[in-house]
Coordinates of C-alpha atoms in Angstrom, one line a residue:
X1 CA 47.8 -45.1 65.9
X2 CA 48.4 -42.4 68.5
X3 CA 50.0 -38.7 67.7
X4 CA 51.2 -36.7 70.9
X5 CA 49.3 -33.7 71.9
X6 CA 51.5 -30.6 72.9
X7 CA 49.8 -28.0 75.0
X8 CA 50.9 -24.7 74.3
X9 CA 50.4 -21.1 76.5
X10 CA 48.2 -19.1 74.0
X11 CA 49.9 -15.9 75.3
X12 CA 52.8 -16.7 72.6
X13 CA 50.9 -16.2 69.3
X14 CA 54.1 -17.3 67.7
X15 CA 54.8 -20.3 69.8
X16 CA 51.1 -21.1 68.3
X17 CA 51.6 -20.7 65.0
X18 CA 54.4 -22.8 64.5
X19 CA 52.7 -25.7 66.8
X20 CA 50.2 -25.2 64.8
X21 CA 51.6 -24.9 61.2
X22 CA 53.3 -28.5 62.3
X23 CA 49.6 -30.1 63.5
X24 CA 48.7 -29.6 60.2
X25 CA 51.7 -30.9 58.9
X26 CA 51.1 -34.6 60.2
X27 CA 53.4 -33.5 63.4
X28 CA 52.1 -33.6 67.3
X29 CA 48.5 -32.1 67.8
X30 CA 48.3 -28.9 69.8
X31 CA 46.1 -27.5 72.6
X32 CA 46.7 -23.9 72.4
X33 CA 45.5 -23.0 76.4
X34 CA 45.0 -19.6 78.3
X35 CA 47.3 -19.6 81.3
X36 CA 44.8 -17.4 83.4
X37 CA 41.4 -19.8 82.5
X38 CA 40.2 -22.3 85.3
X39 CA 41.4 -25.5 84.7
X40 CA 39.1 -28.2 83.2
X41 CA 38.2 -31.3 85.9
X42 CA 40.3 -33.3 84.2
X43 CA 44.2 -33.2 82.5
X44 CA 44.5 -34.2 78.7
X45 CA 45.6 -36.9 77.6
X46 CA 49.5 -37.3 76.2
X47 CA 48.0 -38.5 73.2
X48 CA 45.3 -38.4 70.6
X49 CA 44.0 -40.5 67.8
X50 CA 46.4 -39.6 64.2
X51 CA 43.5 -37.9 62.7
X52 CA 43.3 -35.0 65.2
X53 CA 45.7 -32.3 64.9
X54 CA 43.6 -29.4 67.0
X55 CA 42.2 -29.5 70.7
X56 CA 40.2 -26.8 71.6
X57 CA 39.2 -26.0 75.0
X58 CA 35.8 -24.0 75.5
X59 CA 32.7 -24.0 77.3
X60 CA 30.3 -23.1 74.7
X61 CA 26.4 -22.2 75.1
X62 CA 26.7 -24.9 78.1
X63 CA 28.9 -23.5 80.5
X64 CA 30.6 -27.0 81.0
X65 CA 34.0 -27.1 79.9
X66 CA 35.1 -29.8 77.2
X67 CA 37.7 -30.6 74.9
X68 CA 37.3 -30.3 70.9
X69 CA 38.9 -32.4 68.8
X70 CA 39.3 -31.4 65.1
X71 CA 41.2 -33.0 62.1
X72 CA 43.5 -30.9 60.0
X73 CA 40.8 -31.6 57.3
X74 CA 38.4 -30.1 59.3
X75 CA 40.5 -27.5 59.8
X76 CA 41.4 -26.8 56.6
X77 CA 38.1 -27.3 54.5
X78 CA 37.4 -24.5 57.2
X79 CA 39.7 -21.7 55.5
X80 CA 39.7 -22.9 52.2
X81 CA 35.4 -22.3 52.3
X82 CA 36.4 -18.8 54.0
X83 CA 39.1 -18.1 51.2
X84 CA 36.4 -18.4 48.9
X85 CA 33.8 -16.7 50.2
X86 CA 36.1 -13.9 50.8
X87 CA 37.1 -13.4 47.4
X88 CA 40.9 -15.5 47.9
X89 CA 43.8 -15.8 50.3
X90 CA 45.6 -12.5 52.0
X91 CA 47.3 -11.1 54.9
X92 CA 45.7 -11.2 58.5
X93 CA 45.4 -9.1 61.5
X94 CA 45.5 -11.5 64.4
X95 CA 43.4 -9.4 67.6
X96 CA 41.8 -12.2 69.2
X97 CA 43.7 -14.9 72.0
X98 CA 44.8 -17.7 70.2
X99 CA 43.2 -20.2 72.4
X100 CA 40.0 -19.4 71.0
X101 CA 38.8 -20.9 67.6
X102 CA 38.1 -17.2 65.7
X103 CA 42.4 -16.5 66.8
X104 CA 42.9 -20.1 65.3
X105 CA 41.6 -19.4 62.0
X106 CA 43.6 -16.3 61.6
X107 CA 46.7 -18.2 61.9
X108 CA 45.1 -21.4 60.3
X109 CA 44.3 -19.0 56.6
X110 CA 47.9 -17.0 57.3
X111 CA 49.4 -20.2 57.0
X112 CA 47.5 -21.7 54.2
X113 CA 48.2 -18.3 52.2
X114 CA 51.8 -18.1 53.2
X115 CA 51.6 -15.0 54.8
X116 CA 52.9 -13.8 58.1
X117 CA 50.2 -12.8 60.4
X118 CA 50.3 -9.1 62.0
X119 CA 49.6 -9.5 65.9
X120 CA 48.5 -7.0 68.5
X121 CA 49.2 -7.4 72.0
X122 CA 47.5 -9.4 74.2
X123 CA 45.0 -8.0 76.6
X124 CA 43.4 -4.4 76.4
X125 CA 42.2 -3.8 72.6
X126 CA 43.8 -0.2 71.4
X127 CA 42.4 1.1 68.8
X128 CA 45.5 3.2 68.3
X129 CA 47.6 -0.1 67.8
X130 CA 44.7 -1.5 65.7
X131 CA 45.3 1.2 63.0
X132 CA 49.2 1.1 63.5
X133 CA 49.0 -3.2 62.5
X134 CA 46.7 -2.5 59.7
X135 CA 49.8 0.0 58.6
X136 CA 52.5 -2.8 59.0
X137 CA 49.8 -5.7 56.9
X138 CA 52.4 -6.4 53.9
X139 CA 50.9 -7.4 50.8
X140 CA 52.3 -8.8 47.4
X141 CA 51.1 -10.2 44.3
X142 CA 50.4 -13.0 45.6
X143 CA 48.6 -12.2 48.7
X144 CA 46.8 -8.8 47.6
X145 CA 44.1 -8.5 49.9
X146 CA 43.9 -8.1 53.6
X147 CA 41.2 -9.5 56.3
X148 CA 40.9 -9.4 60.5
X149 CA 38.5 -10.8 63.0
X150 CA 37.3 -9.3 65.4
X151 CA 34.5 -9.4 68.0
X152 CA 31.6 -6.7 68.4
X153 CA 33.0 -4.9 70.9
X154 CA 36.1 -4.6 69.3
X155 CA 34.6 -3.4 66.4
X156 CA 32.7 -0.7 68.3
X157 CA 36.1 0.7 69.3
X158 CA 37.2 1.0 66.1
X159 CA 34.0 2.8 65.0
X160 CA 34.6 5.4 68.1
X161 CA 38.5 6.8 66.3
X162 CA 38.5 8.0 63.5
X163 CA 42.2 6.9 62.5
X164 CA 41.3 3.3 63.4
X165 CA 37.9 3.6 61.2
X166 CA 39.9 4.7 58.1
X167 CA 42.7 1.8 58.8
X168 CA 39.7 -0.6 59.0
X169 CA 37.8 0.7 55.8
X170 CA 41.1 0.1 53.5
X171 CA 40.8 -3.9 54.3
X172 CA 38.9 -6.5 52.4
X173 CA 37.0 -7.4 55.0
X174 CA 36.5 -7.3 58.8
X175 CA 34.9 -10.7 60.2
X176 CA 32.9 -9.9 63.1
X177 CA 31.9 -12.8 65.6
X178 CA 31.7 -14.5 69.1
X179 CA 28.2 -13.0 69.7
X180 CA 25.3 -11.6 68.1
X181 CA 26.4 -8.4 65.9
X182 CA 23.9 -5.6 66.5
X183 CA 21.8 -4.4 63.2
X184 CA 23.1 -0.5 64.1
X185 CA 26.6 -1.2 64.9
X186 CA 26.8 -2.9 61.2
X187 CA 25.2 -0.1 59.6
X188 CA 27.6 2.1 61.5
X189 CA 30.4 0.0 59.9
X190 CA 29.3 0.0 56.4
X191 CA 28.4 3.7 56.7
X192 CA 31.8 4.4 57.4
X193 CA 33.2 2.5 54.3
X194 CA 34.0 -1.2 56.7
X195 CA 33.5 -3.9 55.0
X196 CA 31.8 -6.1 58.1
X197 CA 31.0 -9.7 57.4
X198 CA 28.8 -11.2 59.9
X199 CA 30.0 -14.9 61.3
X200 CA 28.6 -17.9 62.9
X201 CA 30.4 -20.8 64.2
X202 CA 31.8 -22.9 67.0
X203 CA 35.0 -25.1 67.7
X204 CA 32.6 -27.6 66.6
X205 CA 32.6 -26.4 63.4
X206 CA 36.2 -25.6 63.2
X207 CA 34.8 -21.8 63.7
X208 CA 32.6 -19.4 61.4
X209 CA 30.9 -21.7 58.7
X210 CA 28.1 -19.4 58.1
X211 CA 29.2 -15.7 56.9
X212 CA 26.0 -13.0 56.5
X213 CA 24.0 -15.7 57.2
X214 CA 24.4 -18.2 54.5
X215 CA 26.8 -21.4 55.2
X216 CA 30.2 -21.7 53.4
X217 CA 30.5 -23.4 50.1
X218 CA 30.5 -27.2 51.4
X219 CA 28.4 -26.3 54.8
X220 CA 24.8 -27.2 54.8
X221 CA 22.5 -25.4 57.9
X222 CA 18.9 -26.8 58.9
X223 CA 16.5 -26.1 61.6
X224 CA 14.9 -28.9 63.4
X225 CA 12.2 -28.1 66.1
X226 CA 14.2 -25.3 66.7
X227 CA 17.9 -26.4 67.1
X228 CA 20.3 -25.3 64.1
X229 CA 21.6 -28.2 62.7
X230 CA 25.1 -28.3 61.3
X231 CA 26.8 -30.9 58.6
X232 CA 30.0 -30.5 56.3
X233 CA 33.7 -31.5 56.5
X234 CA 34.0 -28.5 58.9
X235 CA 32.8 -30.4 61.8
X236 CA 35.0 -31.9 64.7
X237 CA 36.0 -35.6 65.7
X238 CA 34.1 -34.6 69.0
X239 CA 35.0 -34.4 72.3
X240 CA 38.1 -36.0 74.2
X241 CA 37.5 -38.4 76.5
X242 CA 33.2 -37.9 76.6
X243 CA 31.8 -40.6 74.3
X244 CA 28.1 -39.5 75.3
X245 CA 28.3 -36.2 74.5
X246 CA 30.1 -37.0 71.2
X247 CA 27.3 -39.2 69.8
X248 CA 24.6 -36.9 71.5
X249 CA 25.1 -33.8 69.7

């Protein structure tokens, strides 16, 4: 059986989240894409295999573009492991494009918790706004605690105001990711009171599977000659329409 895939601008966060909250839901699958990225060499297919629910277009560590294919089990083993490592379910601060895997997640655990997530505007990260959504997270009983994601750079802004460095110490954590996190810029953080958790992760992996260095819950991490190896119910399908690369890796 075959479930249509619905590609989606990425510059709507909210179109996203509902395409996405029905993926999950058993309806069509979604590529979220960014309307100013080059286009990959070839268009994606109207359709998709049931079990995939999530395409996610990215280059990686190769440079080559290629489609990722992930279940909604992949998807969601990925924020239930991330609830629990994070101490439970909460509101979300969404400051990363939702074409990316990291933006994905936020949206994926906002709708897992029932919560509605808090977005800044795409483009240029403000500090300034960063500290005004942290104001509007809502919390209740259910949902007491409150988490974003962000990128290192992004965290460095926050570190250089002093109103968006108190907004980001009164969350339960900050998930910092994309790129190597620098040793002073998280002491920095944690000298200010920021609760920084380091991430590693790929589309592959249906994002961060490894927080301050030690895999999720049902994630298990080698190293062969080298190469980090990867295994769990985290991991993708594989790649649409690239067989070879699929079993290669």
């Amino acid at each position: 059986m075959a479930r249509p895939l619905v590609a989606l601008g990425a510059s709507d966060p909210s179109a996203v989240l509902r395409g996405l909250e029905a993926a999950l839901a058993g309806g069509p699958a979604l590529l979220p894409v960014a309307e100013d990225a080059p286009a990959l060499p070839t268009a994606p297919p109207s359709h998709v295999e049931q079990r995939v629910a999530l395409v996610v277009e990215t280059s990686g560590s190769t440079g080559t573009g290629k489609r990722v294919a992930l279940s909604s089990d992949a998807v969601l083993a990925g924020a239930a492991a991330a609830d629990a490592a994070l101490g439970g379910p909460g509101a979300w601060l969404l400051a990363l494009p939702t074409h990316y895997i990291a933006g994905l997640n936020v949206l994926t655990r906002s709708i897992t918790a029932g919560t509605t997530p808090v977005v800044l505007p795409v483009g240029h990260f403000d500090p300034a706004a960063f500290a005004d959504a942290v104001d509007r997270l809502d919390v209740g009983p259910a949902d007491p605690r409150r988490y974003t994601s962000l990128v290192p750079v992004q965290l460095a802004r926050v570190l250089d105001d002093p109103r968006a460095t108190a907004a980001a110490a009164t969350l339960d954590a900050v998930l910092v990711g994309g790129q190597a996190t620098p040793v002073p810029l998280r002491e920095r953080a944690r000298a200010a009171g920021v609760r920084v958790v380091t991430t590693y992760g790929a589309s592959e992996t249906s994002g961060g599977c490894v927080y301050d260095g030690v895999p999720l819950g049902p994630v298990r991490a080698a190293v062969d000659d080298g190469e980090l190896l990867l295994a769990g119910p985290v991991l993708a399908e594989g790649y649409l329409g690239d067989d070879e690369r699929t079993a290669r890796t």
